[in-house]
mmCIF file of C-alpha atoms in Angstrom:
data_model
loop_
_atom_site.group_PDB
_atom_site.id
_atom_site.type_symbol
_atom_site.label_atom_id
_atom_site.label_comp_id
_atom_site.label_asym_id
_atom_site.label_seq_id
_atom_site.Cartn_x
_atom_site.Cartn_y
_atom_site.Cartn_z
ATOM 1 C CA MET A 1 10.095 2.320 6.622
ATOM 2 C CA ASP A 2 8.692 -0.391 8.611
ATOM 3 C CA PHE A 3 8.639 -4.112 7.307
ATOM 4 C CA GLN A 4 4.714 -4.148 6.638
ATOM 5 C CA THR A 5 4.778 -0.825 4.682
ATOM 6 C CA SER A 6 7.820 -1.913 2.607
ATOM 7 C CA ILE A 7 6.319 -5.275 1.737
ATOM 8 C CA LEU A 8 3.056 -3.658 0.960
ATOM 9 C CA GLY A 9 4.596 -1.133 -1.274
ATOM 10 C CA ARG A 10 5.993 -3.928 -3.555
ATOM 11 C CA MET A 11 2.883 -5.934 -3.598
ATOM 12 C CA SER A 12 1.155 -6.039 -7.033
ATOM 13 C CA GLY A 13 -2.230 -5.892 -5.433
ATOM 14 C CA PHE A 14 -3.677 -5.175 -1.953
ATOM 15 C CA LEU A 15 -4.953 -6.544 1.123
ATOM 16 C CA TYR A 16 -8.519 -6.320 2.382
ATOM 17 C CA ARG A 17 -11.316 -6.757 4.917
ATOM 18 C CA CYS A 18 -14.990 -6.920 4.009
ATOM 19 C CA ARG A 19 -18.665 -7.677 5.034
ATOM 20 C CA ALA A 20 -20.081 -10.713 3.699
ATOM 21 C CA ASP A 21 -22.898 -8.826 2.038
ATOM 22 C CA GLU A 22 -24.005 -8.569 -1.475
ATOM 23 C CA ASN A 23 -21.432 -5.870 -2.315
ATOM 24 C CA TYR A 24 -18.833 -7.070 -0.192
ATOM 25 C CA THR A 25 -18.468 -3.838 1.597
ATOM 26 C CA MET A 26 -15.003 -3.020 2.030
ATOM 27 C CA LEU A 27 -13.981 -2.071 5.719
ATOM 28 C CA GLU A 28 -10.250 -1.832 5.010
ATOM 29 C CA MET A 29 -8.094 -1.884 1.939
ATOM 30 C CA THR A 30 -4.224 -1.261 1.537
ATOM 31 C CA ASN A 31 -3.156 1.327 -0.973
ATOM 32 C CA GLY A 32 -2.482 -1.281 -3.865
ATOM 33 C CA ILE A 33 -5.894 -0.758 -5.074
ATOM 34 C CA GLU A 34 -5.222 2.694 -6.009
ATOM 35 C CA ARG A 35 -1.599 1.989 -7.213
ATOM 36 C CA ILE A 36 -2.413 -0.970 -9.412
ATOM 37 C CA PHE A 37 -6.317 -0.484 -10.112
ATOM 38 C CA GLY A 38 -6.473 3.304 -10.014
ATOM 39 C CA TYR A 39 -9.036 3.716 -7.469
ATOM 40 C CA PRO A 40 -8.395 5.503 -4.248
ATOM 41 C CA ALA A 41 -9.338 3.170 -1.310
ATOM 42 C CA ASP A 42 -11.575 5.825 0.499
ATOM 43 C CA GLU A 43 -14.148 5.893 -2.565
ATOM 44 C CA ILE A 44 -14.692 1.829 -2.160
ATOM 45 C CA ILE A 45 -14.546 1.677 1.512
ATOM 46 C CA GLY A 46 -18.018 1.571 3.004
ATOM 47 C CA ASN A 47 -19.418 2.077 -0.605
ATOM 48 C CA ARG A 48 -18.777 5.821 -0.644
ATOM 49 C CA THR A 49 -18.482 6.285 -4.382
ATOM 50 C CA ARG A 50 -18.566 2.702 -5.644
ATOM 51 C CA THR A 51 -18.845 -0.868 -4.604
ATOM 52 C CA PHE A 52 -16.351 -3.419 -4.892
ATOM 53 C CA THR A 53 -18.476 -5.445 -7.083
ATOM 54 C CA SER A 54 -19.131 -2.552 -9.400
ATOM 55 C CA ILE A 55 -15.168 -2.557 -10.180
ATOM 56 C CA MET A 56 -15.238 -6.312 -10.952
ATOM 57 C CA TYR A 57 -16.277 -7.615 -14.346
ATOM 58 C CA GLU A 58 -19.812 -8.378 -14.161
ATOM 59 C CA GLU A 59 -19.861 -11.813 -15.409
ATOM 60 C CA ASP A 60 -17.529 -12.840 -12.977
ATOM 61 C CA VAL A 61 -19.457 -11.801 -9.823
ATOM 62 C CA PRO A 62 -21.792 -14.990 -9.602
ATOM 63 C CA LEU A 63 -18.848 -17.082 -9.658
ATOM 64 C CA MET A 64 -17.248 -15.046 -6.834
ATOM 65 C CA ASP A 65 -20.716 -15.486 -4.820
ATOM 66 C CA GLU A 66 -20.656 -19.188 -5.333
ATOM 67 C CA ILE A 67 -17.088 -19.852 -4.380
ATOM 68 C CA VAL A 68 -17.212 -17.864 -1.523
ATOM 69 C CA GLY A 69 -20.363 -19.179 -0.243
ATOM 70 C CA ARG A 70 -19.151 -22.973 -0.641
ATOM 71 C CA ALA A 71 -16.038 -21.976 1.369
ATOM 72 C CA LEU A 72 -17.847 -20.160 4.207
ATOM 73 C CA GLU A 73 -20.203 -23.350 4.424
ATOM 74 C CA LYS A 74 -17.289 -25.286 5.018
ATOM 75 C CA ARG A 75 -15.214 -22.812 6.892
ATOM 76 C CA THR A 76 -12.322 -23.022 4.606
ATOM 77 C CA ASP A 77 -10.287 -20.553 2.548
ATOM 78 C CA TRP A 78 -10.810 -19.969 -1.138
ATOM 79 C CA THR A 79 -8.508 -19.277 -3.955
ATOM 80 C CA MET A 80 -10.009 -18.076 -7.276
ATOM 81 C CA GLU A 81 -9.344 -15.864 -10.498
ATOM 82 C CA TYR A 82 -11.396 -13.117 -11.897
ATOM 83 C CA ARG A 83 -11.160 -9.677 -13.500
ATOM 84 C CA ILE A 84 -11.304 -6.139 -12.349
ATOM 85 C CA ARG A 85 -11.968 -3.291 -14.309
ATOM 86 C CA HIS A 86 -9.225 -0.592 -13.920
ATOM 87 C CA ALA A 87 -10.126 2.960 -13.493
ATOM 88 C CA MET A 88 -8.909 3.539 -17.162
ATOM 89 C CA GLY A 89 -11.418 0.932 -18.338
ATOM 90 C CA HIS A 90 -9.335 -2.079 -19.213
ATOM 91 C CA LEU A 91 -9.597 -5.412 -17.537
ATOM 92 C CA ILE A 92 -7.047 -7.095 -15.303
ATOM 93 C CA TRP A 93 -6.847 -10.493 -14.227
ATOM 94 C CA VAL A 94 -6.326 -10.973 -10.425
ATOM 95 C CA THR A 95 -6.164 -14.070 -8.069
ATOM 96 C CA GLU A 96 -7.806 -13.575 -4.823
ATOM 97 C CA THR A 97 -7.141 -15.846 -1.653
ATOM 98 C CA GLY A 98 -9.444 -15.210 1.396
ATOM 99 C CA GLY A 99 -11.479 -16.657 4.300
ATOM 100 C CA GLY A 100 -13.962 -15.780 6.840
ATOM 101 C CA ILE A 101 -13.290 -14.609 10.452
ATOM 102 C CA TRP A 102 -15.702 -15.937 13.098
ATOM 103 C CA ASP A 103 -16.188 -14.843 16.841
ATOM 104 C CA GLU A 104 -16.336 -16.882 19.543
ATOM 105 C CA LYS A 105 -19.733 -17.662 19.278
ATOM 106 C CA GLY A 106 -19.479 -18.822 15.655
ATOM 107 C CA GLU A 107 -21.019 -15.622 14.174
ATOM 108 C CA LEU A 108 -19.170 -14.707 10.942
ATOM 109 C CA LEU A 109 -17.725 -11.141 11.508
ATOM 110 C CA TYR A 110 -16.004 -10.278 8.145
ATOM 111 C CA LEU A 111 -14.089 -11.655 5.247
ATOM 112 C CA GLU A 112 -10.428 -10.864 4.703
ATOM 113 C CA GLY A 113 -7.676 -11.877 2.108
ATOM 114 C CA SER A 114 -5.470 -10.728 -0.593
ATOM 115 C CA ILE A 115 -6.021 -9.657 -4.450
ATOM 116 C CA ILE A 116 -3.009 -9.908 -6.623
ATOM 117 C CA ASN A 117 -2.678 -8.823 -10.176
ATOM 118 C CA ILE A 118 -1.759 -11.678 -12.491
ATOM 119 C CA GLU A 119 -2.548 -9.980 -15.856
ATOM 120 C CA SER A 120 1.140 -10.608 -16.776
ATOM 121 C CA LEU A 121 0.701 -14.440 -16.228
ATOM 122 C CA TYR A 122 -2.413 -14.369 -18.286
ATOM 123 C CA GLN A 123 -0.613 -12.770 -20.921
ATOM 124 C CA ARG A 124 2.264 -15.122 -21.154
ATOM 125 C CA ILE A 125 -0.259 -17.984 -21.158
ATOM 126 C CA ASP A 126 -2.123 -16.300 -23.997
ATOM 127 C CA ASP A 127 0.961 -15.662 -26.120
ATOM 128 C CA GLN A 128 1.917 -19.361 -25.559
ATOM 129 C CA THR A 129 -1.318 -20.722 -26.664
ATOM 130 C CA ALA A 130 -1.075 -18.471 -29.515
ATOM 131 C CA ASP A 131 2.249 -19.960 -30.555
ATOM 132 C CA MET A 132 0.869 -23.358 -30.099
ATOM 133 C CA ARG A 133 -1.923 -22.624 -32.402
ATOM 134 C CA VAL A 134 0.380 -21.467 -35.134
ATOM 135 C CA THR A 135 2.415 -24.863 -34.528
ATOM 136 C CA ALA A 136 -0.783 -26.559 -34.517
ATOM 137 C CA SER A 137 -1.683 -24.898 -38.046
ATOM 138 C CA LYS A 138 1.673 -26.042 -39.552
ATOM 139 C CA THR A 139 1.231 -29.552 -38.206
ATOM 140 C CA ASN A 140 -2.191 -29.925 -40.031
ATOM 141 C CA GLU A 141 -0.267 -28.589 -43.263
ATOM 142 C CA ILE A 142 2.502 -31.121 -42.830
ATOM 143 C CA LEU A 143 -0.178 -34.050 -42.535
ATOM 144 C CA GLN A 144 -1.772 -32.896 -45.735
ATOM 145 C CA SER A 145 1.689 -32.913 -47.379
ATOM 146 C CA LEU A 146 2.335 -36.241 -45.972
ATOM 147 C CA ARG A 147 -0.973 -37.601 -47.298
ATOM 148 C CA TYR A 148 -0.196 -36.330 -50.728
ATOM 149 C CA LEU A 149 3.486 -37.964 -50.539
ATOM 150 C CA LYS A 150 1.807 -41.320 -49.703
ATOM 151 C CA LEU A 151 -0.373 -40.992 -52.784
ATOM 152 C CA LEU A 152 2.801 -40.433 -54.773
ATOM 153 C CA ALA A 153 4.335 -43.399 -53.208
ATOM 154 C CA VAL A 154 1.478 -45.548 -54.107
ATOM 155 C CA ASN A 155 1.447 -44.532 -57.694
ATOM 156 C CA ALA A 156 5.275 -44.779 -57.995
ATOM 157 C CA GLY A 157 4.933 -48.375 -56.671
ATOM 158 C CA ILE A 158 2.071 -49.116 -59.416
ATOM 159 C CA GLU A 159 4.443 -47.436 -62.171
ATOM 160 C CA ALA A 160 7.545 -49.482 -60.797
ATOM 161 C CA ALA A 161 5.544 -52.653 -61.031
ATOM 162 C CA ARG A 162 4.647 -51.838 -64.668
ATOM 163 C CA ALA A 163 7.920 -51.300 -65.618
ATOM 164 C CA GLY A 164 8.956 -54.841 -64.235
ATOM 165 C CA THR A 165 12.927 -55.390 -63.777
ATOM 166 C CA ALA A 166 13.425 -51.701 -65.282
ATOM 167 C CA GLY A 167 11.612 -50.307 -62.400
ATOM 168 C CA SER A 168 13.227 -52.341 -59.669
ATOM 169 C CA GLY A 169 15.143 -49.023 -58.501
ATOM 170 C CA PHE A 170 11.939 -47.117 -58.337
ATOM 171 C CA ALA A 171 10.138 -49.777 -56.561
ATOM 172 C CA VAL A 172 12.563 -49.290 -53.748
ATOM 173 C CA LEU A 173 12.332 -45.363 -53.739
ATOM 174 C CA ALA A 174 8.559 -45.919 -53.635
ATOM 175 C CA ALA A 175 8.950 -48.097 -50.642
ATOM 176 C CA GLU A 176 11.251 -45.627 -48.913
ATOM 177 C CA MET A 177 8.637 -42.797 -49.539
ATOM 178 C CA ARG A 178 5.739 -44.701 -47.958
ATOM 179 C CA ALA A 179 8.054 -45.634 -44.954
ATOM 180 C CA LEU A 180 9.134 -42.016 -44.666
ATOM 181 C CA ALA A 181 5.575 -40.648 -44.985
ATOM 182 C CA ASN A 182 4.050 -43.192 -42.467
ATOM 183 C CA SER A 183 6.854 -42.592 -39.731
ATOM 184 C CA SER A 184 6.422 -38.656 -40.365
ATOM 185 C CA GLU A 185 2.702 -38.830 -40.225
ATOM 186 C CA GLU A 186 2.665 -40.702 -37.012
ATOM 187 C CA ALA A 187 5.299 -38.175 -35.594
ATOM 188 C CA ALA A 188 2.964 -35.159 -36.596
ATOM 189 C CA ARG A 189 -0.234 -36.745 -35.122
ATOM 190 C CA ALA A 190 1.671 -37.558 -31.844
ATOM 191 C CA ILE A 191 2.634 -33.593 -31.819
ATOM 192 C CA SER A 192 -0.881 -32.528 -32.990
ATOM 193 C CA ASN A 193 -2.677 -34.667 -30.125
ATOM 194 C CA ALA A 194 -0.156 -33.313 -27.475
ATOM 195 C CA GLN A 195 -1.075 -29.869 -28.312
ATOM 196 C CA ARG A 196 -4.801 -30.504 -28.288
ATOM 197 C CA LYS A 197 -4.211 -31.934 -24.706
ATOM 198 C CA ALA A 198 -2.354 -28.904 -23.677
ATOM 199 C CA GLU A 199 -4.981 -26.629 -24.979
ATOM 200 C CA GLY A 200 -7.742 -28.447 -23.487
#
């Protein structure tokens, strides 16, 4: 097996060459389109059975048009993420890197690039975000508990003052409770803020 065939067979995606039209009419595609997404290449090449945009998630098509259009104006490559609908119906996140090919007169001939399945990466990110949401919820519960602890410490200080000398030990305990609550609340808020920044 030659080098290119071997590498393309391991690739979680496909290479393409297409026209710069509204359907991104495919001229050539490697067989990863069928292996990963379930569509035979000859169904999409030349829009024989379906167009490439018809297998994209419809809400992502305008973004693709915008990104590709800007890149072609500047004659630069583009990289973007969007979703392709698998032949079985579920959506798969992909990343595309592509660019235009021009002739010696400066006329745009076609577009070409690679489209890679990154669904597993998105799933890991979603799982991590879910864990962070659970942690954030627990952090909020801790903050509520610490507010209650501070209130108890204030009340304990008042009772200790009323008790005079007999309450001196209780006053020390109340002060330690306040210090613990304040330092713990500061740490919990720092964690909560860091989580919000990571999610945003």
